[in-house]
């Protein structure tokens, strides 16, 4: 059976980008067709300035939102990365497989290191090395597929390179996984800055729709989205990135095609109203279910405890095999 792994990083409140680029497919498709594991990758959130109490809150909120979105713990494994030691155990072996140069080429590292320098914070060494930890997250489970948004394509490519290199050097140990991306909405852009990705850790939330925003907040953000000085609705990411972004969001919500939808709306105002309505309806059940689940923290604890138990059992034999293959003595 196909094995799928993917995760979400609790560096901020989850966004419409996280939902359309990744989580919705996990819920609607992946958990039904494969042995799927979905993880709150909390260790990755330690790579930038963080507040421990906020991280704890955001980790629980992210896990609750995964369930609220429709991940079913009877069908798939939902867990928190730091509760399964195999990830960090394997990461070190993969650090001994990766090179400094290939990690410095990672776009997210360049962007986030630059942002940390600008704000006067030091650049944590883990910001450079975390793509290796991400490779360990994936390879520990023998995942065949990694459903992610476009921004994670480079990290999955690194994971593939490390798997191939390890296998060549030490004998076949890892499945070489492939990234899968959604048909539309693989990169939702910030509504205020359509040349930048909608990212949960951006300082200004004005262009970011969070999954727990109430309908009024969603409408306000969408109606104020930056478009351009033209008037006709066309789908062209180069010439009119703000309008193209709105069309992609609408297509993702309604199952349509952005180019065809462009012909349906005569003004930017009409398009924005349609997008706002579609996003409000898309998120309504998620918000409602989140409120129910948040009222029962014991249920989440139980799901995560079982999830970590199963994940650990799955990962251990492969990580042990990697330790043996690389030349370490058995414990
Ligand atoms: N804007 C986006 N459009 C489409 N997909 C997106 N994803 C993230 N942003 C968008 C996808 O969501 C999944 C979980 O992302 P992540 O939590 O691993 O973090 P990230 O990729 O670094 O995204 P963020 O939200 O922008 O976080 P910060 O601001 O902390 O860096 C992934 O599959 C991702 O591709």
GROMACS .gro file of C-alpha atoms in nm, residues 40-216:
model
  177
   40UNK     CA    1   0.267   1.865   1.353
   41UNK     CA    2   0.636   1.928   1.295
   42UNK     CA    3   0.701   2.124   1.613
   43UNK     CA    4   1.081   2.080   1.605
   44UNK     CA    5   1.085   2.278   1.281
   45UNK     CA    6   0.924   2.569   1.463
   46UNK     CA    7   1.235   2.599   1.684
   47UNK     CA    8   1.443   2.718   1.388
   48UNK     CA    9   1.330   3.080   1.428
   49UNK     CA   10   1.269   3.304   1.732
   50UNK     CA   11   0.992   3.144   1.936
   51UNK     CA   12   0.807   3.170   2.262
   52UNK     CA   13   0.769   2.832   2.440
   53UNK     CA   14   0.416   2.894   2.570
   54UNK     CA   15   0.300   3.013   2.225
   55UNK     CA   16   0.460   2.713   2.057
   56UNK     CA   17   0.272   2.478   2.291
   57UNK     CA   18  -0.055   2.657   2.213
   58UNK     CA   19   0.006   2.660   1.839
   59UNK     CA   20   0.105   2.291   1.833
   60UNK     CA   21  -0.222   2.192   2.000
   61UNK     CA   22  -0.416   2.431   1.778
   62UNK     CA   23  -0.255   2.289   1.462
   63UNK     CA   24  -0.331   1.931   1.568
   64UNK     CA   25  -0.689   2.027   1.655
   65UNK     CA   26  -0.728   2.197   1.317
   66UNK     CA   27  -0.607   1.888   1.134
   67UNK     CA   28  -0.885   1.690   1.299
   68UNK     CA   29  -1.135   1.973   1.249
   69UNK     CA   30  -1.050   1.979   0.880
   70UNK     CA   31  -1.146   1.613   0.863
   71UNK     CA   32  -0.843   1.393   0.925
   72UNK     CA   33  -0.988   1.081   1.082
   73UNK     CA   34  -0.759   0.910   1.337
   74UNK     CA   35  -0.929   0.579   1.251
   75UNK     CA   36  -0.804   0.614   0.893
   76UNK     CA   37  -0.468   0.785   0.930
   77UNK     CA   38  -0.200   0.856   1.189
   78UNK     CA   39  -0.195   1.205   1.339
   79UNK     CA   40   0.091   1.288   1.573
   80UNK     CA   41   0.345   1.541   1.694
   81UNK     CA   42   0.701   1.513   1.564
   82UNK     CA   43   0.883   1.572   1.894
   83UNK     CA   44   0.694   1.280   2.052
   84UNK     CA   45   0.867   1.031   1.821
   85UNK     CA   46   1.243   1.016   1.881
   86UNK     CA   47   1.318   0.839   1.553
   87UNK     CA   48   1.304   1.168   1.361
   88UNK     CA   49   1.601   1.323   1.542
   89UNK     CA   50   1.783   0.988   1.559
   90UNK     CA   51   1.774   0.961   1.183
   91UNK     CA   52   1.838   1.331   1.118
   92UNK     CA   53   2.198   1.302   1.243
   93UNK     CA   54   2.278   1.020   1.001
   94UNK     CA   55   2.135   1.227   0.718
   95UNK     CA   56   2.342   1.529   0.828
   96UNK     CA   57   2.638   1.299   0.774
   97UNK     CA   58   2.505   1.233   0.423
   98UNK     CA   59   2.423   1.594   0.322
   99UNK     CA   60   2.672   1.865   0.232
  100UNK     CA   61   2.694   2.218   0.365
  101UNK     CA   62   2.668   2.357   0.011
  102UNK     CA   63   2.342   2.188  -0.076
  103UNK     CA   64   2.176   2.316   0.242
  104UNK     CA   65   2.293   2.673   0.184
  105UNK     CA   66   2.118   2.663  -0.154
  106UNK     CA   67   1.774   2.611   0.004
  107UNK     CA   68   1.550   2.908  -0.081
  108UNK     CA   69   1.366   2.901   0.252
  109UNK     CA   70   1.702   2.916   0.433
  110UNK     CA   71   1.815   3.214   0.231
  111UNK     CA   72   1.487   3.402   0.282
  112UNK     CA   73   1.446   3.324   0.651
  113UNK     CA   74   1.814   3.380   0.737
  114UNK     CA   75   1.792   3.719   0.567
  115UNK     CA   76   1.474   3.805   0.761
  116UNK     CA   77   1.638   3.699   1.091
  117UNK     CA   78   1.944   3.913   1.018
  118UNK     CA   79   1.727   4.213   0.927
  119UNK     CA   80   1.532   4.192   1.251
  120UNK     CA   81   1.853   4.168   1.454
  121UNK     CA   82   1.795   3.806   1.563
  122UNK     CA   83   2.076   3.560   1.518
  123UNK     CA   84   2.037   3.290   1.253
  124UNK     CA   85   1.990   2.958   1.432
  125UNK     CA   86   2.205   2.674   1.302
  126UNK     CA   87   1.888   2.463   1.288
  127UNK     CA   88   1.748   2.697   1.021
  128UNK     CA   89   2.023   2.566   0.795
  129UNK     CA   90   1.989   2.201   0.895
  130UNK     CA   91   1.612   2.158   0.933
  131UNK     CA   92   1.557   2.040   0.574
  132UNK     CA   93   1.763   1.737   0.679
  133UNK     CA   94   1.529   1.682   0.971
  134UNK     CA   95   1.243   1.708   0.721
  135UNK     CA   96   1.415   1.442   0.511
  136UNK     CA   97   1.434   1.224   0.822
  137UNK     CA   98   1.061   1.284   0.889
  138UNK     CA   99   0.982   1.146   0.545
  139UNK     CA  100   1.245   0.870   0.507
  140UNK     CA  101   1.186   0.720   0.852
  141UNK     CA  102   0.843   0.605   0.733
  142UNK     CA  103   0.941   0.480   0.390
  143UNK     CA  104   0.696   0.732   0.244
  144UNK     CA  105   0.630   0.701  -0.130
  145UNK     CA  106   0.453   1.036  -0.162
  146UNK     CA  107   0.472   1.371   0.011
  147UNK     CA  108   0.170   1.593  -0.063
  148UNK     CA  109   0.287   1.955  -0.022
  149UNK     CA  110   0.247   2.304  -0.164
  150UNK     CA  111   0.499   2.435  -0.417
  151UNK     CA  112   0.721   2.601  -0.157
  152UNK     CA  113   0.827   2.262  -0.019
  153UNK     CA  114   0.926   2.114  -0.357
  154UNK     CA  115   1.295   2.194  -0.307
  155UNK     CA  116   1.304   2.026   0.035
  156UNK     CA  117   1.145   1.709  -0.103
  157UNK     CA  118   1.402   1.713  -0.384
  158UNK     CA  119   1.677   1.727  -0.121
  159UNK     CA  120   1.511   1.434   0.057
  160UNK     CA  121   1.524   1.234  -0.265
  161UNK     CA  122   1.892   1.318  -0.316
  162UNK     CA  123   1.978   1.211   0.038
  163UNK     CA  124   1.785   0.885   0.006
  164UNK     CA  125   1.959   0.798  -0.322
  165UNK     CA  126   2.303   0.891  -0.184
  166UNK     CA  127   2.254   0.694   0.139
  167UNK     CA  128   2.131   0.390  -0.053
  168UNK     CA  129   2.427   0.406  -0.293
  169UNK     CA  130   2.684   0.439  -0.016
  170UNK     CA  131   2.547   0.199   0.244
  171UNK     CA  132   2.304  -0.032   0.067
  172UNK     CA  133   1.935   0.000  -0.003
  173UNK     CA  134   1.766   0.140   0.308
  174UNK     CA  135   1.524   0.413   0.204
  175UNK     CA  136   1.231   0.448  -0.034
  176UNK     CA  137   1.291   0.746  -0.265
  177UNK     CA  138   0.977   0.960  -0.221
  178UNK     CA  139   0.815   1.203  -0.461
  179UNK     CA  140   0.636   1.530  -0.394
  180UNK     CA  141   0.278   1.569  -0.512
  181UNK     CA  142   0.118   1.912  -0.557
  182UNK     CA  143  -0.243   2.021  -0.599
  183UNK     CA  144  -0.376   2.102  -0.949
  184UNK     CA  145  -0.453   2.460  -0.847
  185UNK     CA  146  -0.357   2.658  -0.536
  186UNK     CA  147  -0.012   2.504  -0.503
  187UNK     CA  148   0.109   2.852  -0.405
  188UNK     CA  149  -0.149   3.090  -0.262
  189UNK     CA  150  -0.012   3.442  -0.247
  190UNK     CA  151  -0.048   3.710   0.021
  191UNK     CA  152  -0.360   3.918  -0.054
  192UNK     CA  153  -0.172   4.242   0.019
  193UNK     CA  154   0.145   4.140  -0.163
  194UNK     CA  155   0.060   3.897  -0.443
  195UNK     CA  156   0.428   3.848  -0.526
  196UNK     CA  157   0.490   3.688  -0.184
  197UNK     CA  158   0.357   3.357  -0.062
  198UNK     CA  159   0.081   3.366   0.198
  199UNK     CA  160   0.288   3.255   0.497
  200UNK     CA  161   0.168   3.200   0.851
  201UNK     CA  162   0.467   3.364   1.018
  202UNK     CA  163   0.448   3.696   0.830
  203UNK     CA  164   0.432   3.989   1.067
  204UNK     CA  165   0.133   4.162   0.909
  205UNK     CA  166  -0.177   3.946   0.889
  206UNK     CA  167  -0.369   4.187   0.663
  207UNK     CA  168  -0.312   3.977   0.350
  208UNK     CA  169  -0.340   3.639   0.522
  209UNK     CA  170  -0.661   3.446   0.573
  210UNK     CA  171  -0.626   3.231   0.884
  211UNK     CA  172  -0.839   2.919   0.915
  212UNK     CA  173  -0.989   3.048   1.238
  213UNK     CA  174  -1.071   3.398   1.109
  214UNK     CA  175  -1.440   3.475   1.151
  215UNK     CA  176  -1.651   3.547   0.839
  216UNK     CA  177  -1.623   3.925   0.881
   0.00000   0.00000   0.00000
